[in-house]
Coordinates of C-alpha atoms (C1' of nucleotides) in Angstrom, one line a residue:
Chain A
X1 CA 30.3 25.1 -36.9
X2 CA 27.0 26.5 -38.0
X3 CA 24.6 27.4 -35.3
X4 CA 21.7 25.4 -36.7
X5 CA 23.9 22.3 -37.0
X6 CA 25.0 22.7 -33.5
X7 CA 21.4 23.0 -32.4
X8 CA 20.5 19.9 -34.4
X9 CA 23.4 18.0 -32.9
X10 CA 22.3 18.8 -29.3
X11 CA 18.7 18.0 -30.2
X12 CA 19.8 14.6 -31.6
X13 CA 21.9 14.0 -28.5
X14 CA 19.0 14.5 -26.3
X15 CA 16.9 12.3 -28.5
X16 CA 19.4 9.5 -28.4
X17 CA 19.7 9.6 -24.7
X18 CA 16.0 9.9 -24.0
X19 CA 15.0 7.4 -26.6
X20 CA 16.6 4.6 -24.5
X21 CA 14.6 5.7 -21.4
X22 CA 11.3 5.8 -23.3
X23 CA 12.1 2.4 -24.9
X24 CA 12.9 0.8 -21.6
X25 CA 10.6 2.5 -19.2
X26 CA 7.7 3.7 -21.3
X27 CA 6.2 7.1 -21.7
X28 CA 4.6 7.4 -18.2
X29 CA 7.6 5.7 -16.6
X30 CA 10.0 8.2 -18.0
X31 CA 10.1 11.8 -16.7
X32 CA 11.6 14.8 -18.3
X33 CA 13.9 15.0 -15.3
X34 CA 15.2 11.5 -16.1
X35 CA 15.9 12.5 -19.7
X36 CA 17.9 15.7 -18.9
X37 CA 19.8 13.8 -16.2
X38 CA 21.1 11.1 -18.4
X39 CA 21.9 13.7 -21.1
X40 CA 23.6 15.9 -18.4
X41 CA 21.6 18.9 -19.7
X42 CA 19.9 21.6 -17.6
X43 CA 16.2 21.0 -17.2
X44 CA 15.3 24.4 -18.7
X45 CA 17.1 23.4 -21.9
X46 CA 14.7 20.6 -22.6
X47 CA 11.9 23.0 -23.3
X48 CA 14.2 25.1 -25.5
X49 CA 14.7 22.1 -27.8
X50 CA 11.3 20.5 -27.5
X51 CA 7.8 21.9 -27.1
X52 CA 6.7 19.2 -24.7
X53 CA 7.3 15.7 -23.5
X54 CA 4.8 14.5 -26.2
X55 CA 6.7 16.4 -28.9
X56 CA 10.0 14.8 -27.6
X57 CA 8.4 11.4 -27.8
X58 CA 7.2 11.9 -31.4
X59 CA 10.7 12.9 -32.5
X60 CA 12.3 10.1 -30.5
X61 CA 10.0 7.6 -32.3
X62 CA 11.1 9.2 -35.7
X63 CA 14.7 8.6 -34.7
X64 CA 14.0 5.1 -33.5
X65 CA 12.4 4.0 -36.7
X66 CA 15.1 5.6 -38.8
X67 CA 17.8 3.8 -36.8
X68 CA 15.9 0.5 -37.0
X69 CA 15.5 0.8 -40.8
X70 CA 19.2 1.6 -41.2
X71 CA 20.1 -1.5 -39.2
X72 CA 18.0 -3.9 -41.3
X73 CA 17.4 -2.4 -44.7
X74 CA 20.4 -4.1 -46.4
X75 CA 19.2 -7.6 -45.5
X76 CA 15.9 -7.0 -47.2
X77 CA 17.5 -5.5 -50.3
X78 CA 20.2 -8.1 -50.9
X79 CA 19.2 -9.4 -54.3
X80 CA 21.8 -12.2 -54.1
X81 CA 19.4 -13.9 -51.7
X82 CA 16.0 -15.4 -52.6
X83 CA 13.0 -13.3 -51.5
X84 CA 11.8 -15.9 -49.0
X85 CA 15.2 -16.2 -47.5
X86 CA 15.5 -12.5 -47.4
X87 CA 12.4 -12.3 -45.3
X88 CA 13.7 -14.9 -42.9
X89 CA 17.1 -13.2 -42.7
X90 CA 15.4 -10.0 -41.9
X91 CA 13.5 -11.4 -38.9
X92 CA 16.5 -13.4 -37.8
X93 CA 18.5 -10.2 -37.7
X94 CA 15.8 -8.5 -35.7
X95 CA 15.7 -11.5 -33.4
X96 CA 19.4 -11.5 -32.9
X97 CA 19.4 -7.8 -32.1
X98 CA 16.9 -8.6 -29.4
X99 CA 19.1 -11.4 -28.0
X100 CA 22.5 -9.8 -28.3
X101 CA 22.0 -6.1 -27.8
X102 CA 18.8 -5.9 -25.7
X103 CA 19.1 -9.0 -23.5
X104 CA 15.5 -9.9 -24.3
X105 CA 14.2 -7.0 -22.2
X106 CA 13.3 -3.9 -24.2
X107 CA 11.3 -5.3 -27.2
X108 CA 10.3 -2.8 -29.9
X109 CA 10.0 0.8 -28.8
X110 CA 7.2 1.4 -31.4
X111 CA 5.1 -1.4 -30.1
X112 CA 5.8 -0.4 -26.5
X113 CA 4.8 3.2 -26.8
X114 CA 2.0 2.3 -29.3
X115 CA 0.5 -0.1 -26.8
X116 CA 0.8 2.4 -23.9
X117 CA -0.1 5.6 -25.6
X118 CA -2.3 5.0 -28.7
X119 CA -5.5 5.8 -26.8
X120 CA -4.1 8.8 -25.0
X121 CA -2.1 10.7 -27.6
X122 CA -3.2 11.0 -31.2
X123 CA 0.1 12.6 -32.3
X124 CA 2.1 9.6 -30.9
X125 CA -0.4 7.1 -32.4
X126 CA -0.3 8.6 -35.9
X127 CA 3.5 8.7 -35.8
X128 CA 3.8 5.0 -35.0
X129 CA 1.1 3.9 -37.4
X130 CA 2.8 5.8 -40.3
X131 CA 6.2 4.4 -39.5
X132 CA 4.9 0.8 -39.2
X133 CA 3.1 1.2 -42.5
X134 CA 6.3 2.1 -44.2
X135 CA 8.0 -1.0 -42.8
X136 CA 5.2 -3.2 -43.9
X137 CA 5.3 -1.8 -47.5
X138 CA 8.9 -2.8 -47.7
X139 CA 8.0 -6.3 -46.6
X140 CA 5.1 -6.6 -48.9
X141 CA 7.3 -6.0 -51.9
X142 CA 9.5 -8.9 -50.9
X143 CA 6.5 -11.1 -50.2
X144 CA 5.1 -10.3 -53.7
X145 CA 8.5 -11.2 -55.1
X146 CA 8.5 -14.5 -53.2
X147 CA 5.0 -15.3 -54.5
X148 CA 6.1 -14.7 -58.1
X149 CA 9.0 -17.2 -57.4
X150 CA 6.4 -19.5 -55.9
X151 CA 8.2 -19.5 -52.6
X152 CA 5.1 -18.3 -50.8
X153 CA 1.5 -19.4 -51.5
X154 CA 0.3 -17.0 -54.2
X155 CA -3.3 -17.1 -53.1
X156 CA -2.7 -15.3 -49.9
X157 CA -2.9 -11.5 -49.8
X158 CA 0.5 -10.0 -49.3
X159 CA -0.6 -7.0 -47.2
X160 CA -2.6 -9.3 -44.9
X161 CA 0.2 -11.9 -44.4
X162 CA 2.7 -9.2 -43.7
X163 CA 0.4 -7.7 -41.1
X164 CA 0.0 -11.1 -39.6
X165 CA 3.7 -11.7 -39.4
X166 CA 4.4 -8.3 -37.9
X167 CA 1.6 -8.8 -35.3
X168 CA 3.0 -12.2 -34.4
X169 CA 6.4 -10.6 -34.0
X170 CA 5.1 -7.8 -31.8
X171 CA 3.2 -10.2 -29.5
X172 CA 6.2 -12.5 -29.3
X173 CA 8.2 -9.6 -28.0
X174 CA 5.7 -9.2 -25.1
X175 CA 6.2 -12.9 -24.2
X176 CA 9.9 -12.4 -24.4
X177 CA 9.8 -9.6 -21.9
X178 CA 7.4 -11.4 -19.7
X179 CA 9.4 -14.6 -19.6
X180 CA 12.7 -12.8 -19.8
X181 CA 13.9 -15.5 -22.2
X182 CA 14.8 -16.1 -25.8
X183 CA 12.3 -18.9 -26.1
X184 CA 9.6 -16.9 -27.8
X185 CA 12.1 -15.5 -30.3
X186 CA 13.1 -18.9 -31.5
X187 CA 9.5 -20.1 -31.5
X188 CA 8.5 -17.2 -33.8
X189 CA 11.3 -17.9 -36.2
X190 CA 10.4 -21.6 -36.3
X191 CA 6.8 -21.0 -37.2
X192 CA 7.6 -18.2 -39.6
X193 CA 9.7 -20.7 -41.5
X194 CA 7.4 -23.8 -41.3
X195 CA 4.0 -22.1 -41.5
X196 CA 4.6 -19.2 -43.9
X197 CA 7.8 -19.3 -45.8
X198 CA 7.8 -23.1 -46.3
Chain B
X1 CA -23.0 -11.0 7.1
X2 CA -19.6 -12.2 8.1
X3 CA -16.9 -9.6 8.6
X4 CA -14.4 -11.3 6.4
X5 CA -17.0 -11.5 3.6
X6 CA -17.8 -7.8 3.8
X7 CA -14.1 -7.1 3.8
X8 CA -13.7 -9.2 0.7
X9 CA -16.6 -7.5 -1.0
X10 CA -15.1 -4.0 -0.6
X11 CA -11.8 -5.3 -1.7
X12 CA -13.3 -6.7 -4.8
X13 CA -15.2 -3.5 -5.4
X14 CA -12.0 -1.5 -5.3
X15 CA -10.3 -4.1 -7.6
X16 CA -13.2 -4.0 -10.1
X17 CA -13.0 -0.2 -10.3
X18 CA -9.2 0.1 -10.4
X19 CA -8.8 -2.8 -12.8
X20 CA -10.5 -0.8 -15.5
X21 CA -8.1 2.1 -15.0
X22 CA -5.0 -0.1 -15.0
X23 CA -6.3 -1.9 -18.1
X24 CA -6.9 1.3 -20.0
X25 CA -4.2 3.6 -18.8
X26 CA -1.5 1.3 -17.6
X27 CA 0.4 1.1 -14.3
X28 CA 2.3 4.3 -14.5
X29 CA -0.6 6.1 -16.1
X30 CA -2.9 5.2 -13.2
X31 CA -2.5 6.9 -9.8
X32 CA -3.8 5.6 -6.5
X33 CA -5.8 8.9 -6.4
X34 CA -7.5 7.9 -9.7
X35 CA -8.5 4.6 -8.2
X36 CA -10.0 5.9 -5.0
X37 CA -11.8 8.6 -6.9
X38 CA -13.6 6.3 -9.3
X39 CA -14.5 4.0 -6.4
X40 CA -15.6 7.0 -4.3
X41 CA -13.5 5.8 -1.4
X42 CA -11.2 7.9 0.9
X43 CA -7.5 7.7 0.1
X44 CA -6.7 6.2 3.4
X45 CA -9.0 3.2 2.9
X46 CA -6.9 2.1 -0.1
X47 CA -4.0 1.3 2.1
X48 CA -6.2 -0.4 4.6
X49 CA -7.2 -2.9 1.9
X50 CA -3.9 -3.1 0.0
X51 CA -0.3 -2.9 0.9
X52 CA 0.8 -0.8 -2.0
X53 CA -0.1 0.1 -5.6
X54 CA 2.0 -2.9 -6.7
X55 CA 0.0 -5.2 -4.4
X56 CA -3.2 -3.8 -5.8
X57 CA -2.0 -4.4 -9.3
X58 CA -1.1 -8.1 -8.6
X59 CA -4.6 -8.6 -7.1
X60 CA -6.3 -6.8 -10.0
X61 CA -4.5 -9.1 -12.4
X62 CA -5.6 -12.1 -10.5
X63 CA -9.2 -10.8 -10.8
X64 CA -8.8 -9.9 -14.5
X65 CA -7.6 -13.4 -15.4
X66 CA -10.4 -15.0 -13.3
X67 CA -13.0 -13.0 -15.1
X68 CA -11.5 -13.7 -18.4
X69 CA -11.4 -17.4 -17.8
X70 CA -15.1 -17.3 -16.6
X71 CA -16.1 -15.6 -19.8
X72 CA -14.5 -18.0 -22.2
X73 CA -14.1 -21.4 -20.4
X74 CA -17.4 -22.9 -21.6
X75 CA -16.5 -22.4 -25.3
X76 CA -13.3 -24.4 -24.9
X77 CA -15.0 -27.1 -22.9
X78 CA -18.1 -27.7 -25.1
X79 CA -17.6 -31.3 -26.1
X80 CA -20.4 -31.1 -28.7
X81 CA -18.1 -29.1 -30.9
X82 CA -14.9 -30.5 -32.6
X83 CA -11.6 -29.5 -30.9
X84 CA -10.4 -27.5 -33.9
X85 CA -13.7 -25.6 -34.0
X86 CA -13.6 -25.1 -30.3
X87 CA -10.3 -23.3 -30.6
X88 CA -11.6 -21.1 -33.4
X89 CA -14.8 -20.3 -31.3
X90 CA -12.6 -19.5 -28.4
X91 CA -10.6 -16.9 -30.3
X92 CA -13.7 -15.6 -32.1
X93 CA -15.3 -15.0 -28.7
X94 CA -12.3 -13.1 -27.5
X95 CA -12.2 -11.1 -30.7
X96 CA -15.9 -10.3 -30.3
X97 CA -15.4 -9.1 -26.8
X98 CA -12.7 -6.8 -28.1
X99 CA -15.0 -5.4 -30.7
X100 CA -18.2 -5.1 -28.8
X101 CA -17.3 -4.4 -25.2
X102 CA -14.0 -2.7 -25.6
X103 CA -14.3 -0.8 -28.8
X104 CA -10.9 -2.0 -30.0
X105 CA -9.1 0.2 -27.5
X106 CA -8.1 -1.6 -24.3
X107 CA -6.6 -4.9 -25.5
X108 CA -5.6 -7.5 -23.0
X109 CA -4.8 -6.2 -19.5
X110 CA -2.3 -9.0 -18.9
X111 CA -0.3 -8.1 -22.1
X112 CA -0.5 -4.4 -21.4
X113 CA 0.8 -4.5 -17.9
X114 CA 3.2 -7.3 -18.8
X115 CA 4.7 -5.3 -21.5
X116 CA 4.9 -2.2 -19.4
X117 CA 6.1 -3.7 -16.1
X118 CA 7.8 -7.0 -16.6
X119 CA 11.3 -5.4 -16.3
X120 CA 10.4 -3.3 -13.4
X121 CA 8.3 -5.4 -11.0
X122 CA 9.1 -9.1 -10.5
X123 CA 5.9 -9.7 -8.5
X124 CA 3.8 -8.4 -11.4
X125 CA 5.8 -10.3 -14.0
X126 CA 5.5 -13.6 -12.2
X127 CA 1.8 -13.1 -11.6
X128 CA 1.2 -12.6 -15.3
X129 CA 3.5 -15.4 -16.5
X130 CA 1.7 -17.9 -14.2
X131 CA -1.8 -16.9 -15.3
X132 CA -0.8 -17.0 -19.0
X133 CA 0.7 -20.4 -18.5
X134 CA -2.5 -21.7 -17.1
X135 CA -4.4 -20.4 -20.1
X136 CA -2.0 -22.0 -22.5
X137 CA -2.3 -25.4 -20.7
X138 CA -6.0 -25.3 -21.3
X139 CA -5.4 -24.6 -25.0
X140 CA -2.8 -27.2 -25.3
X141 CA -5.2 -29.9 -24.2
X142 CA -7.6 -28.9 -27.0
X143 CA -4.8 -28.8 -29.5
X144 CA -3.7 -32.3 -28.6
X145 CA -7.3 -33.5 -29.0
X146 CA -7.4 -31.8 -32.4
X147 CA -4.2 -33.6 -33.4
X148 CA -5.7 -36.9 -32.4
X149 CA -8.6 -36.2 -34.6
X150 CA -6.2 -35.1 -37.3
X151 CA -7.7 -31.7 -37.5
X152 CA -4.3 -30.2 -36.7
X153 CA -0.9 -31.3 -38.1
X154 CA 0.3 -33.9 -35.5
X155 CA 3.9 -33.3 -36.2
X156 CA 3.8 -29.8 -34.6
X157 CA 4.5 -29.4 -30.9
X158 CA 1.3 -28.5 -29.1
X159 CA 3.0 -26.2 -26.5
X160 CA 4.9 -24.3 -29.2
X161 CA 1.9 -23.8 -31.5
X162 CA -0.2 -22.6 -28.7
X163 CA 2.5 -20.2 -27.6
X164 CA 2.7 -18.9 -31.2
X165 CA -1.0 -18.4 -31.5
X166 CA -1.2 -16.6 -28.2
X167 CA 1.8 -14.4 -29.3
X168 CA 0.1 -13.6 -32.6
X169 CA -3.0 -12.7 -30.7
X170 CA -1.2 -10.4 -28.3
X171 CA 0.6 -8.6 -31.0
X172 CA -2.6 -8.2 -33.0
X173 CA -4.1 -6.4 -30.1
X174 CA -1.3 -3.8 -30.2
X175 CA -2.1 -3.2 -33.9
X176 CA -5.7 -3.0 -33.0
X177 CA -5.0 -0.3 -30.5
X178 CA -2.7 1.5 -32.8
X179 CA -5.0 1.5 -35.8
X180 CA -8.1 1.9 -33.6
X181 CA -9.8 -0.6 -35.9
X182 CA -11.1 -4.2 -36.0
X183 CA -9.0 -5.0 -39.1
X184 CA -6.2 -6.8 -37.2
X185 CA -8.8 -8.8 -35.3
X186 CA -10.3 -10.2 -38.5
X187 CA -6.9 -10.7 -40.0
X188 CA -5.8 -12.8 -37.0
X189 CA -8.9 -15.0 -37.2
X190 CA -8.4 -15.5 -40.9
X191 CA -4.9 -16.8 -40.6
X192 CA -5.7 -18.8 -37.5
X193 CA -8.1 -20.7 -39.6
X194 CA -6.2 -20.9 -42.9
X195 CA -2.7 -21.4 -41.5
X196 CA -3.1 -23.4 -38.3
X197 CA -6.6 -25.0 -38.0
X198 CA -7.0 -25.9 -41.6
Chain C
dT1 C1' -30.2 -8.5 27.6
dG2 C1' -27.3 -4.4 28.6
dC3 C1' -23.0 -2.4 28.2
dA4 C1' -18.3 -1.3 28.3
dA5 C1' -13.9 -2.8 26.3
dA6 C1' -11.7 -4.0 22.2
dA7 C1' -11.2 -4.7 17.5
dA8 C1' -12.1 -3.4 12.8
dT9 C1' -12.9 0.2 9.6
dA10 C1' -13.1 5.1 7.9
dT11 C1' -11.2 9.5 7.2
dG12 C1' -8.6 13.3 5.0
dA13 C1' -4.8 16.1 6.4
dC14 C1' -0.2 15.6 5.7
dC15 C1' 4.7 13.9 4.4
dG16 C1' 8.8 14.4 1.3
dG17 C1' 9.4 14.1 -3.2
dT18 C1' 8.6 14.5 -8.2
dC19 C1' 5.7 15.8 -12.1
dG20 C1' 5.5 18.8 -16.7
dT21 C1' 5.9 23.4 -17.7
dC22 C1' 7.1 28.3 -17.8
dT23 C1' 9.3 32.7 -17.0
dA24 C1' 12.9 35.8 -15.7
dT25 C1' 17.5 36.3 -16.7
dA26 C1' 22.2 35.3 -18.2
dA27 C1' 25.4 34.4 -22.0
dA28 C1' 26.6 34.6 -26.8
dA29 C1' 26.1 36.3 -31.3
dA30 C1' 25.0 39.8 -34.5
Chain D
dT1 C1' 23.2 47.8 -28.4
dT2 C1' 20.0 44.6 -30.1
dT3 C1' 18.8 40.0 -30.9
dT4 C1' 19.2 35.3 -30.4
dT5 C1' 20.3 31.3 -27.7
dA6 C1' 20.5 29.0 -23.6
dT7 C1' 19.9 28.3 -18.7
dA8 C1' 18.4 28.1 -13.7
dG9 C1' 15.2 27.5 -10.8
dA10 C1' 10.5 28.6 -9.3
dC11 C1' 5.6 27.1 -10.0
dG12 C1' 1.3 24.7 -8.8
dA13 C1' -0.2 20.2 -9.2
dC14 C1' 0.2 15.7 -8.1
dC15 C1' 2.8 11.3 -6.7
dG16 C1' 2.7 7.0 -3.4
dG17 C1' 2.3 6.4 1.2
dT18 C1' 1.5 7.5 6.4
dC19 C1' -0.7 9.0 10.4
dA20 C1' -3.7 10.3 14.3
dT21 C1' -8.1 10.3 15.2
dA22 C1' -13.1 9.3 14.6
dT23 C1' -16.6 6.1 13.9
dT24 C1' -18.6 1.6 13.6
dT25 C1' -18.9 -3.2 14.6
dT26 C1' -17.9 -7.2 17.3
dT27 C1' -16.9 -9.2 21.6
dG28 C1' -16.8 -10.7 26.5
dC29 C1' -18.9 -10.5 30.6
dA30 C1' -22.6 -8.9 34.1

DNA sequence: TGCAAAAATATGACCGGTCGTCTATAAAAA
DNA sequence: TTTTTATAGACGACCGGTCATATTTTTGCA
């Protein structure tokens, strides 16, 4: 196997392992020692594969958003379903992942790190802003479709309503973590349906 | 001056100083050394007034929510204004505080620490959950009033809609921090008015 | 009121441990 | 042998927390 591929594989392995720690414990709550320990890699190796903890975090975020997109893209692109229903299915899928895989405890890594680090690391902040913008653009396309089909009020600005929904989703995840329950998840889906996608 | 009062005054002084650090840099981003340094107090004194960093954080949260309530209570209780308008004024006030005093950077201390620490400190989690529930109860009363005046759809559950609004507000603050702009604040107010308080 | 005993508060050196990072060197590849 | 890749562990700084001791304030009694 090529050397560069091997190098990339080990890089990704470290990212996968460390990503979970950052997601769960945050930037300042996760140490480089924690990361190399769960990956069973010598401490010195970390700085062979990454410039710094900050650099690692940026790359872990890239990986997180790539995995997130891979897990939900098809729901949004399923043309056999109406645009409005596609939007609902998309959030329902994200909600179910929170319930099933994450036990209502981890929330969204992007929002977690963004909330913790935006003021303190410009590189991390910009990384998250860019990824979230990409997600919103996808959603805006579907909203515009839904408006053409008159499933969503066509007087409302697509960018703004998507930003509002995403913000409501983000905040709901905080309440989910605080209450350690699925209540906020269901409440979000209910008002998404009755208030916006009606 | 009574001994206990003096003791309380110094305690509050430390809380006021440390509260800002926790608010801005988070729990794991703030060290006990940071706190005693900004308060210009010897390290040893910290552990005379507080059991631990966690204990300090719980008391700082108590103080944060007390100050927050003091700053916004009158808007909510102003009977010369319609219930629906009172709700809007309440959030507008909170939004303006974010813009003017906090430069769109700090967000809500409760949400910040709640998001960071809920899974890792039960004491902190419970403290935040209780304070937020108290805030929501206040809001629910006004929503019920608004429903009786038919300013808000009376078929919607007051507890649930308040939870949804508060969640949207929380999440919007994350976006505000990430984008370092007031855009999300205005967007939130717009949809609060057009979607819920119409 | 004067004053010593006692209680409350102040102080910073110090503890073991961990932090993020770097450098000297070993192992592997060329 | 030279160059590249990878590792081990040392580095100084800092972490949350403790401690013996110094200082101040309050108290009880003469």
